């Protein structure tokens, strides 16, 4: 990791896109077969989502954006879009009850929620009680008449997103974790935290591969 990318998480993301380009970044098997994103494809989708957040939804810097979904490749695109748009990303556990999700979202007050079709009805019920939620974006490549926009059918005529820079001590994620003392509490994770974990994983993976030779 160069000094330049240490100081700028957006530069880090772009550097990795330029470095790995057509290589597979994310892939998984679904009911419809194998799905995957290259680094270029992931970057393009993330920028398109970020552009939609900024220009169409007019989200502000530091606004809270939540996601409720099973594991899927679009999850990563939504997170990187949040980074580009300057919002704070809040992943929600699909195993939580509706009551628990309402408790969390009443605390963090997201304005936009990414959701898969599997949990759309849950979010619609929650939206009736959490007035901060203004926008819902589907993660599925769906042609159903749901009435909600999907990450796969966003406008193509938006300008390139304005990369909203934030310092390394800014909050990238709020992860709600329950302990033994009561309700889940939001743990703020900074960009510095994330880059430190990436650095440590890189070191450890390098050691494992070296010992495996």
PDB file of C-alpha atoms in Angstrom:
ATOM      1  CA  UNK A   1       0.000   0.000   0.000  1.00  0.00           C
ATOM      2  CA  UNK A   2       1.621   3.256  -1.092  1.00  0.00           C
ATOM      3  CA  UNK A   3       1.677   6.431   0.980  1.00  0.00           C
ATOM      4  CA  UNK A   4      -0.806   7.926  -1.494  1.00  0.00           C
ATOM      5  CA  UNK A   5      -3.385   5.201  -0.961  1.00  0.00           C
ATOM      6  CA  UNK A   6      -2.802   5.190   2.792  1.00  0.00           C
ATOM      7  CA  UNK A   7      -3.960   8.793   2.885  1.00  0.00           C
ATOM      8  CA  UNK A   8      -6.977   8.432   0.594  1.00  0.00           C
ATOM      9  CA  UNK A   9      -9.392   5.499   0.580  1.00  0.00           C
ATOM     10  CA  UNK A  10     -10.934   6.591  -2.736  1.00  0.00           C
ATOM     11  CA  UNK A  11      -7.508   6.518  -4.365  1.00  0.00           C
ATOM     12  CA  UNK A  12      -6.987   3.068  -2.880  1.00  0.00           C
ATOM     13  CA  UNK A  13     -10.198   1.785  -4.498  1.00  0.00           C
ATOM     14  CA  UNK A  14      -9.305   3.328  -7.862  1.00  0.00           C
ATOM     15  CA  UNK A  15      -5.742   2.016  -7.717  1.00  0.00           C
ATOM     16  CA  UNK A  16      -7.007  -1.540  -7.186  1.00  0.00           C
ATOM     17  CA  UNK A  17      -9.478  -1.167 -10.056  1.00  0.00           C
ATOM     18  CA  UNK A  18      -6.676  -0.006 -12.349  1.00  0.00           C
ATOM     19  CA  UNK A  19      -4.366  -2.773 -11.148  1.00  0.00           C
ATOM     20  CA  UNK A  20      -6.745  -5.731 -11.491  1.00  0.00           C
ATOM     21  CA  UNK A  21      -9.206  -4.488 -14.152  1.00  0.00           C
ATOM     22  CA  UNK A  22     -10.666  -7.562 -15.855  1.00  0.00           C
ATOM     23  CA  UNK A  23      -9.886  -9.995 -13.028  1.00  0.00           C
ATOM     24  CA  UNK A  24     -12.805 -11.337 -10.971  1.00  0.00           C
ATOM     25  CA  UNK A  25     -13.450  -9.267  -7.852  1.00  0.00           C
ATOM     26  CA  UNK A  26     -16.628 -10.904  -6.539  1.00  0.00           C
ATOM     27  CA  UNK A  27     -18.513 -14.033  -7.504  1.00  0.00           C
ATOM     28  CA  UNK A  28     -21.151 -16.326  -6.083  1.00  0.00           C
ATOM     29  CA  UNK A  29     -23.665 -18.981  -7.054  1.00  0.00           C
ATOM     30  CA  UNK A  30     -27.357 -18.108  -6.995  1.00  0.00           C
ATOM     31  CA  UNK A  31     -30.606 -19.789  -8.012  1.00  0.00           C
ATOM     32  CA  UNK A  32     -29.994 -18.436 -11.510  1.00  0.00           C
ATOM     33  CA  UNK A  33     -26.442 -19.719 -11.863  1.00  0.00           C
ATOM     34  CA  UNK A  34     -23.028 -18.171 -11.289  1.00  0.00           C
ATOM     35  CA  UNK A  35     -22.792 -14.379 -11.008  1.00  0.00           C
ATOM     36  CA  UNK A  36     -19.612 -12.342 -10.878  1.00  0.00           C
ATOM     37  CA  UNK A  37     -18.156  -8.843 -11.111  1.00  0.00           C
ATOM     38  CA  UNK A  38     -14.737  -7.957 -12.451  1.00  0.00           C
ATOM     39  CA  UNK A  39     -12.933  -5.100 -10.728  1.00  0.00           C
ATOM     40  CA  UNK A  40     -13.910  -2.876 -13.650  1.00  0.00           C
ATOM     41  CA  UNK A  41     -17.534  -4.020 -13.500  1.00  0.00           C
ATOM     42  CA  UNK A  42     -17.719  -3.524  -9.744  1.00  0.00           C
ATOM     43  CA  UNK A  43     -16.251  -0.035 -10.093  1.00  0.00           C
ATOM     44  CA  UNK A  44     -18.689   0.934 -12.849  1.00  0.00           C
ATOM     45  CA  UNK A  45     -21.725  -0.239 -10.875  1.00  0.00           C
ATOM     46  CA  UNK A  46     -20.520   1.464  -7.686  1.00  0.00           C
ATOM     47  CA  UNK A  47     -20.006   4.757  -9.532  1.00  0.00           C
ATOM     48  CA  UNK A  48     -23.413   4.485 -11.194  1.00  0.00           C
ATOM     49  CA  UNK A  49     -25.110   3.898  -7.832  1.00  0.00           C
ATOM     50  CA  UNK A  50     -23.129   6.748  -6.246  1.00  0.00           C
ATOM     51  CA  UNK A  51     -24.170   9.054  -9.083  1.00  0.00           C
ATOM     52  CA  UNK A  52     -27.815   8.116  -8.490  1.00  0.00           C
ATOM     53  CA  UNK A  53     -27.459   8.797  -4.763  1.00  0.00           C
ATOM     54  CA  UNK A  54     -25.876  12.193  -5.367  1.00  0.00           C
ATOM     55  CA  UNK A  55     -27.825  13.548  -8.346  1.00  0.00           C
ATOM     56  CA  UNK A  56     -31.207  11.837  -8.205  1.00  0.00           C
ATOM     57  CA  UNK A  57     -31.726  11.278  -4.486  1.00  0.00           C
ATOM     58  CA  UNK A  58     -29.614  14.269  -3.437  1.00  0.00           C
ATOM     59  CA  UNK A  59     -28.119  12.491  -0.454  1.00  0.00           C
ATOM     60  CA  UNK A  60     -25.848  14.659   1.616  1.00  0.00           C
ATOM     61  CA  UNK A  61     -22.367  13.922   2.878  1.00  0.00           C
ATOM     62  CA  UNK A  62     -22.439  11.879   6.110  1.00  0.00           C
ATOM     63  CA  UNK A  63     -26.065  10.776   5.592  1.00  0.00           C
ATOM     64  CA  UNK A  64     -26.778   7.247   6.773  1.00  0.00           C
ATOM     65  CA  UNK A  65     -27.417   4.546   4.183  1.00  0.00           C
ATOM     66  CA  UNK A  66     -28.514   1.077   5.350  1.00  0.00           C
ATOM     67  CA  UNK A  67     -28.600  -2.310   3.645  1.00  0.00           C
ATOM     68  CA  UNK A  68     -30.694  -5.394   4.412  1.00  0.00           C
ATOM     69  CA  UNK A  69     -29.780  -8.345   2.240  1.00  0.00           C
ATOM     70  CA  UNK A  70     -28.444 -11.857   2.142  1.00  0.00           C
ATOM     71  CA  UNK A  71     -24.873 -12.258   0.920  1.00  0.00           C
ATOM     72  CA  UNK A  72     -24.678 -11.221  -2.742  1.00  0.00           C
ATOM     73  CA  UNK A  73     -22.232  -9.498  -5.076  1.00  0.00           C
ATOM     74  CA  UNK A  74     -24.304  -6.302  -5.300  1.00  0.00           C
ATOM     75  CA  UNK A  75     -23.700  -5.794  -1.582  1.00  0.00           C
ATOM     76  CA  UNK A  76     -20.100  -4.824  -2.347  1.00  0.00           C
ATOM     77  CA  UNK A  77     -21.150  -2.379  -5.063  1.00  0.00           C
ATOM     78  CA  UNK A  78     -23.567  -0.688  -2.654  1.00  0.00           C
ATOM     79  CA  UNK A  79     -20.841  -0.306  -0.024  1.00  0.00           C
ATOM     80  CA  UNK A  80     -18.321   1.199  -2.453  1.00  0.00           C
ATOM     81  CA  UNK A  81     -21.043   3.527  -3.774  1.00  0.00           C
ATOM     82  CA  UNK A  82     -21.593   4.702  -0.210  1.00  0.00           C
ATOM     83  CA  UNK A  83     -17.873   5.447   0.122  1.00  0.00           C
ATOM     84  CA  UNK A  84     -17.832   7.432  -3.139  1.00  0.00           C
ATOM     85  CA  UNK A  85     -20.993   9.376  -2.226  1.00  0.00           C
ATOM     86  CA  UNK A  86     -19.611  10.237   1.209  1.00  0.00           C
ATOM     87  CA  UNK A  87     -22.355   8.509   3.187  1.00  0.00           C
ATOM     88  CA  UNK A  88     -22.077   6.278   6.252  1.00  0.00           C
ATOM     89  CA  UNK A  89     -22.928   2.648   5.513  1.00  0.00           C
ATOM     90  CA  UNK A  90     -24.962   0.532   7.943  1.00  0.00           C
ATOM     91  CA  UNK A  91     -25.187  -3.231   7.262  1.00  0.00           C
ATOM     92  CA  UNK A  92     -28.211  -4.841   8.931  1.00  0.00           C
ATOM     93  CA  UNK A  93     -28.318  -8.468  10.065  1.00  0.00           C
ATOM     94  CA  UNK A  94     -31.011 -10.457   8.221  1.00  0.00           C
ATOM     95  CA  UNK A  95     -31.397 -12.713  11.266  1.00  0.00           C
ATOM     96  CA  UNK A  96     -32.769  -9.860  13.376  1.00  0.00           C
ATOM     97  CA  UNK A  97     -36.481  -9.595  14.049  1.00  0.00           C
ATOM     98  CA  UNK A  98     -38.573  -6.768  12.665  1.00  0.00           C
ATOM     99  CA  UNK A  99     -38.749  -5.286  16.164  1.00  0.00           C
ATOM    100  CA  UNK A 100     -34.948  -5.356  16.484  1.00  0.00           C
ATOM    101  CA  UNK A 101     -34.486  -3.769  13.063  1.00  0.00           C
ATOM    102  CA  UNK A 102     -36.922  -0.993  13.981  1.00  0.00           C
ATOM    103  CA  UNK A 103     -34.966  -0.361  17.180  1.00  0.00           C
ATOM    104  CA  UNK A 104     -31.685  -0.091  15.258  1.00  0.00           C
ATOM    105  CA  UNK A 105     -33.035   2.104  12.478  1.00  0.00           C
ATOM    106  CA  UNK A 106     -34.775   4.419  14.894  1.00  0.00           C
ATOM    107  CA  UNK A 107     -31.322   4.964  16.375  1.00  0.00           C
ATOM    108  CA  UNK A 108     -29.263   5.429  13.189  1.00  0.00           C
ATOM    109  CA  UNK A 109     -32.058   7.021  11.079  1.00  0.00           C
ATOM    110  CA  UNK A 110     -31.037   5.992   7.543  1.00  0.00           C
ATOM    111  CA  UNK A 111     -32.458   8.032   4.677  1.00  0.00           C
ATOM    112  CA  UNK A 112     -31.846   5.348   2.040  1.00  0.00           C
ATOM    113  CA  UNK A 113     -32.066   1.564   2.275  1.00  0.00           C
ATOM    114  CA  UNK A 114     -30.636  -0.987  -0.145  1.00  0.00           C
ATOM    115  CA  UNK A 115     -32.612  -4.225   0.019  1.00  0.00           C
ATOM    116  CA  UNK A 116     -32.971  -7.519  -1.834  1.00  0.00           C
ATOM    117  CA  UNK A 117     -36.374  -8.775  -2.974  1.00  0.00           C
ATOM    118  CA  UNK A 118     -36.317 -11.322  -0.163  1.00  0.00           C
ATOM    119  CA  UNK A 119     -36.511  -8.555   2.456  1.00  0.00           C
ATOM    120  CA  UNK A 120     -38.429  -5.854   0.600  1.00  0.00           C
ATOM    121  CA  UNK A 121     -41.682  -6.536   2.473  1.00  0.00           C
ATOM    122  CA  UNK A 122     -39.818  -6.296   5.781  1.00  0.00           C
ATOM    123  CA  UNK A 123     -38.401  -2.888   4.853  1.00  0.00           C
ATOM    124  CA  UNK A 124     -41.782  -1.655   3.639  1.00  0.00           C
ATOM    125  CA  UNK A 125     -43.305  -2.509   7.023  1.00  0.00           C
ATOM    126  CA  UNK A 126     -40.422  -0.832   8.841  1.00  0.00           C
ATOM    127  CA  UNK A 127     -40.664   2.254   6.616  1.00  0.00           C
ATOM    128  CA  UNK A 128     -44.148   2.899   8.013  1.00  0.00           C
ATOM    129  CA  UNK A 129     -42.588   3.387  11.443  1.00  0.00           C
ATOM    130  CA  UNK A 130     -39.191   4.891  10.617  1.00  0.00           C
ATOM    131  CA  UNK A 131     -39.896   8.287   9.096  1.00  0.00           C
ATOM    132  CA  UNK A 132     -36.255   8.949   8.169  1.00  0.00           C
ATOM    133  CA  UNK A 133     -36.434   6.374   5.341  1.00  0.00           C
ATOM    134  CA  UNK A 134     -37.106   8.234   2.108  1.00  0.00           C
ATOM    135  CA  UNK A 135     -35.582   5.970  -0.542  1.00  0.00           C
ATOM    136  CA  UNK A 136     -35.527   2.235  -1.257  1.00  0.00           C
ATOM    137  CA  UNK A 137     -33.185   0.693  -3.843  1.00  0.00           C
ATOM    138  CA  UNK A 138     -33.426  -2.960  -4.873  1.00  0.00           C
ATOM    139  CA  UNK A 139     -30.296  -5.057  -5.305  1.00  0.00           C
ATOM    140  CA  UNK A 140     -31.891  -7.639  -7.597  1.00  0.00           C
ATOM    141  CA  UNK A 141     -31.712  -7.713 -11.369  1.00  0.00           C
ATOM    142  CA  UNK A 142     -35.490  -7.880 -11.582  1.00  0.00           C
ATOM    143  CA  UNK A 143     -38.117  -6.996 -14.152  1.00  0.00           C
ATOM    144  CA  UNK A 144     -40.977  -7.251 -11.682  1.00  0.00           C
ATOM    145  CA  UNK A 145     -43.247  -4.242 -11.331  1.00  0.00           C
ATOM    146  CA  UNK A 146     -42.244  -3.551  -7.742  1.00  0.00           C
ATOM    147  CA  UNK A 147     -42.413   0.194  -8.142  1.00  0.00           C
ATOM    148  CA  UNK A 148     -38.849   0.568  -6.810  1.00  0.00           C
ATOM    149  CA  UNK A 149     -35.666   1.264  -8.722  1.00  0.00           C
ATOM    150  CA  UNK A 150     -33.020  -1.473  -8.976  1.00  0.00           C
ATOM    151  CA  UNK A 151     -29.256  -1.050  -9.114  1.00  0.00           C
ATOM    152  CA  UNK A 152     -29.566  -2.626 -12.575  1.00  0.00           C
ATOM    153  CA  UNK A 153     -31.920  -0.041 -14.070  1.00  0.00           C
ATOM    154  CA  UNK A 154     -30.521   3.252 -12.819  1.00  0.00           C
ATOM    155  CA  UNK A 155     -30.384   6.251 -15.188  1.00  0.00           C
ATOM    156  CA  UNK A 156     -27.562   6.239 -17.724  1.00  0.00           C
ATOM    157  CA  UNK A 157     -27.469   9.983 -18.310  1.00  0.00           C
ATOM    158  CA  UNK A 158     -26.084  11.111 -14.945  1.00  0.00           C
ATOM    159  CA  UNK A 159     -22.656  12.763 -14.878  1.00  0.00           C
ATOM    160  CA  UNK A 160     -19.766  10.961 -13.222  1.00  0.00           C
ATOM    161  CA  UNK A 161     -20.167  11.046  -9.436  1.00  0.00           C
ATOM    162  CA  UNK A 162     -18.351  13.655  -7.418  1.00  0.00           C
ATOM    163  CA  UNK A 163     -15.969  11.745  -5.181  1.00  0.00           C
ATOM    164  CA  UNK A 164     -16.650  13.079  -1.704  1.00  0.00           C
ATOM    165  CA  UNK A 165     -13.384  12.908   0.184  1.00  0.00           C
ATOM    166  CA  UNK A 166     -13.353  12.195   3.898  1.00  0.00           C
ATOM    167  CA  UNK A 167     -10.513  11.882   6.375  1.00  0.00           C
ATOM    168  CA  UNK A 168      -9.235   8.539   7.633  1.00  0.00           C
ATOM    169  CA  UNK A 169     -10.812   9.180  11.030  1.00  0.00           C
ATOM    170  CA  UNK A 170     -14.279   9.635   9.490  1.00  0.00           C
ATOM    171  CA  UNK A 171     -16.882   6.922  10.047  1.00  0.00           C
ATOM    172  CA  UNK A 172     -17.218   4.533   7.109  1.00  0.00           C
ATOM    173  CA  UNK A 173     -19.477   1.973   8.775  1.00  0.00           C
ATOM    174  CA  UNK A 174     -21.733   1.645  11.779  1.00  0.00           C
ATOM    175  CA  UNK A 175     -22.072  -1.993  12.750  1.00  0.00           C
ATOM    176  CA  UNK A 176     -24.670  -2.871  15.348  1.00  0.00           C
ATOM    177  CA  UNK A 177     -23.510  -5.594  17.677  1.00  0.00           C
ATOM    178  CA  UNK A 178     -25.374  -7.028  20.627  1.00  0.00           C
ATOM    179  CA  UNK A 179     -23.523  -7.852  23.805  1.00  0.00           C
ATOM    180  CA  UNK A 180     -24.768  -9.370  27.019  1.00  0.00           C
ATOM    181  CA  UNK A 181     -26.134  -6.160  28.462  1.00  0.00           C
ATOM    182  CA  UNK A 182     -29.124  -5.331  26.289  1.00  0.00           C
ATOM    183  CA  UNK A 183     -29.956  -3.698  22.983  1.00  0.00           C
ATOM    184  CA  UNK A 184     -27.511  -3.722  20.037  1.00  0.00           C
ATOM    185  CA  UNK A 185     -25.101  -0.798  20.078  1.00  0.00           C
ATOM    186  CA  UNK A 186     -23.669   0.921  17.001  1.00  0.00           C
ATOM    187  CA  UNK A 187     -19.908   0.512  16.665  1.00  0.00           C
ATOM    188  CA  UNK A 188     -18.361   3.198  14.476  1.00  0.00           C
ATOM    189  CA  UNK A 189     -15.661   1.891  12.132  1.00  0.00           C
ATOM    190  CA  UNK A 190     -13.391   4.472  10.534  1.00  0.00           C
ATOM    191  CA  UNK A 191     -11.614   4.341   7.194  1.00  0.00           C
ATOM    192  CA  UNK A 192      -8.372   4.045   9.144  1.00  0.00           C
ATOM    193  CA  UNK A 193      -9.749   0.910  10.829  1.00  0.00           C
ATOM    194  CA  UNK A 194     -10.690  -0.625   7.472  1.00  0.00           C
ATOM    195  CA  UNK A 195      -7.349   0.124   5.810  1.00  0.00           C
ATOM    196  CA  UNK A 196      -5.488  -1.266   8.829  1.00  0.00           C
ATOM    197  CA  UNK A 197      -7.437  -4.522   8.527  1.00  0.00           C
ATOM    198  CA  UNK A 198      -6.715  -4.703   4.787  1.00  0.00           C
ATOM    199  CA  UNK A 199      -3.007  -4.182   5.513  1.00  0.00           C
ATOM    200  CA  UNK A 200      -2.985  -6.894   8.194  1.00  0.00           C
ATOM    201  CA  UNK A 201      -4.836  -9.366   5.947  1.00  0.00           C
ATOM    202  CA  UNK A 202      -2.368  -8.666   3.124  1.00  0.00           C
ATOM    203  CA  UNK A 203       0.573  -9.352   5.448  1.00  0.00           C
ATOM    204  CA  UNK A 204      -0.989 -12.544   6.798  1.00  0.00           C
ATOM    205  CA  UNK A 205      -1.964 -13.864   3.357  1.00  0.00           C
ATOM    206  CA  UNK A 206       1.558 -13.157   2.127  1.00  0.00           C
ATOM    207  CA  UNK A 207       2.960 -15.163   5.022  1.00  0.00           C
ATOM    208  CA  UNK A 208       0.592 -18.084   4.358  1.00  0.00           C
ATOM    209  CA  UNK A 209       1.432 -18.247   0.648  1.00  0.00           C
ATOM    210  CA  UNK A 210       5.146 -17.957   1.381  1.00  0.00           C
ATOM    211  CA  UNK A 211       5.039 -20.837   3.877  1.00  0.00           C
ATOM    212  CA  UNK A 212       2.955 -22.899   1.450  1.00  0.00           C
ATOM    213  CA  UNK A 213       5.656 -22.824  -1.234  1.00  0.00           C
TER     214      UNK A 213
END
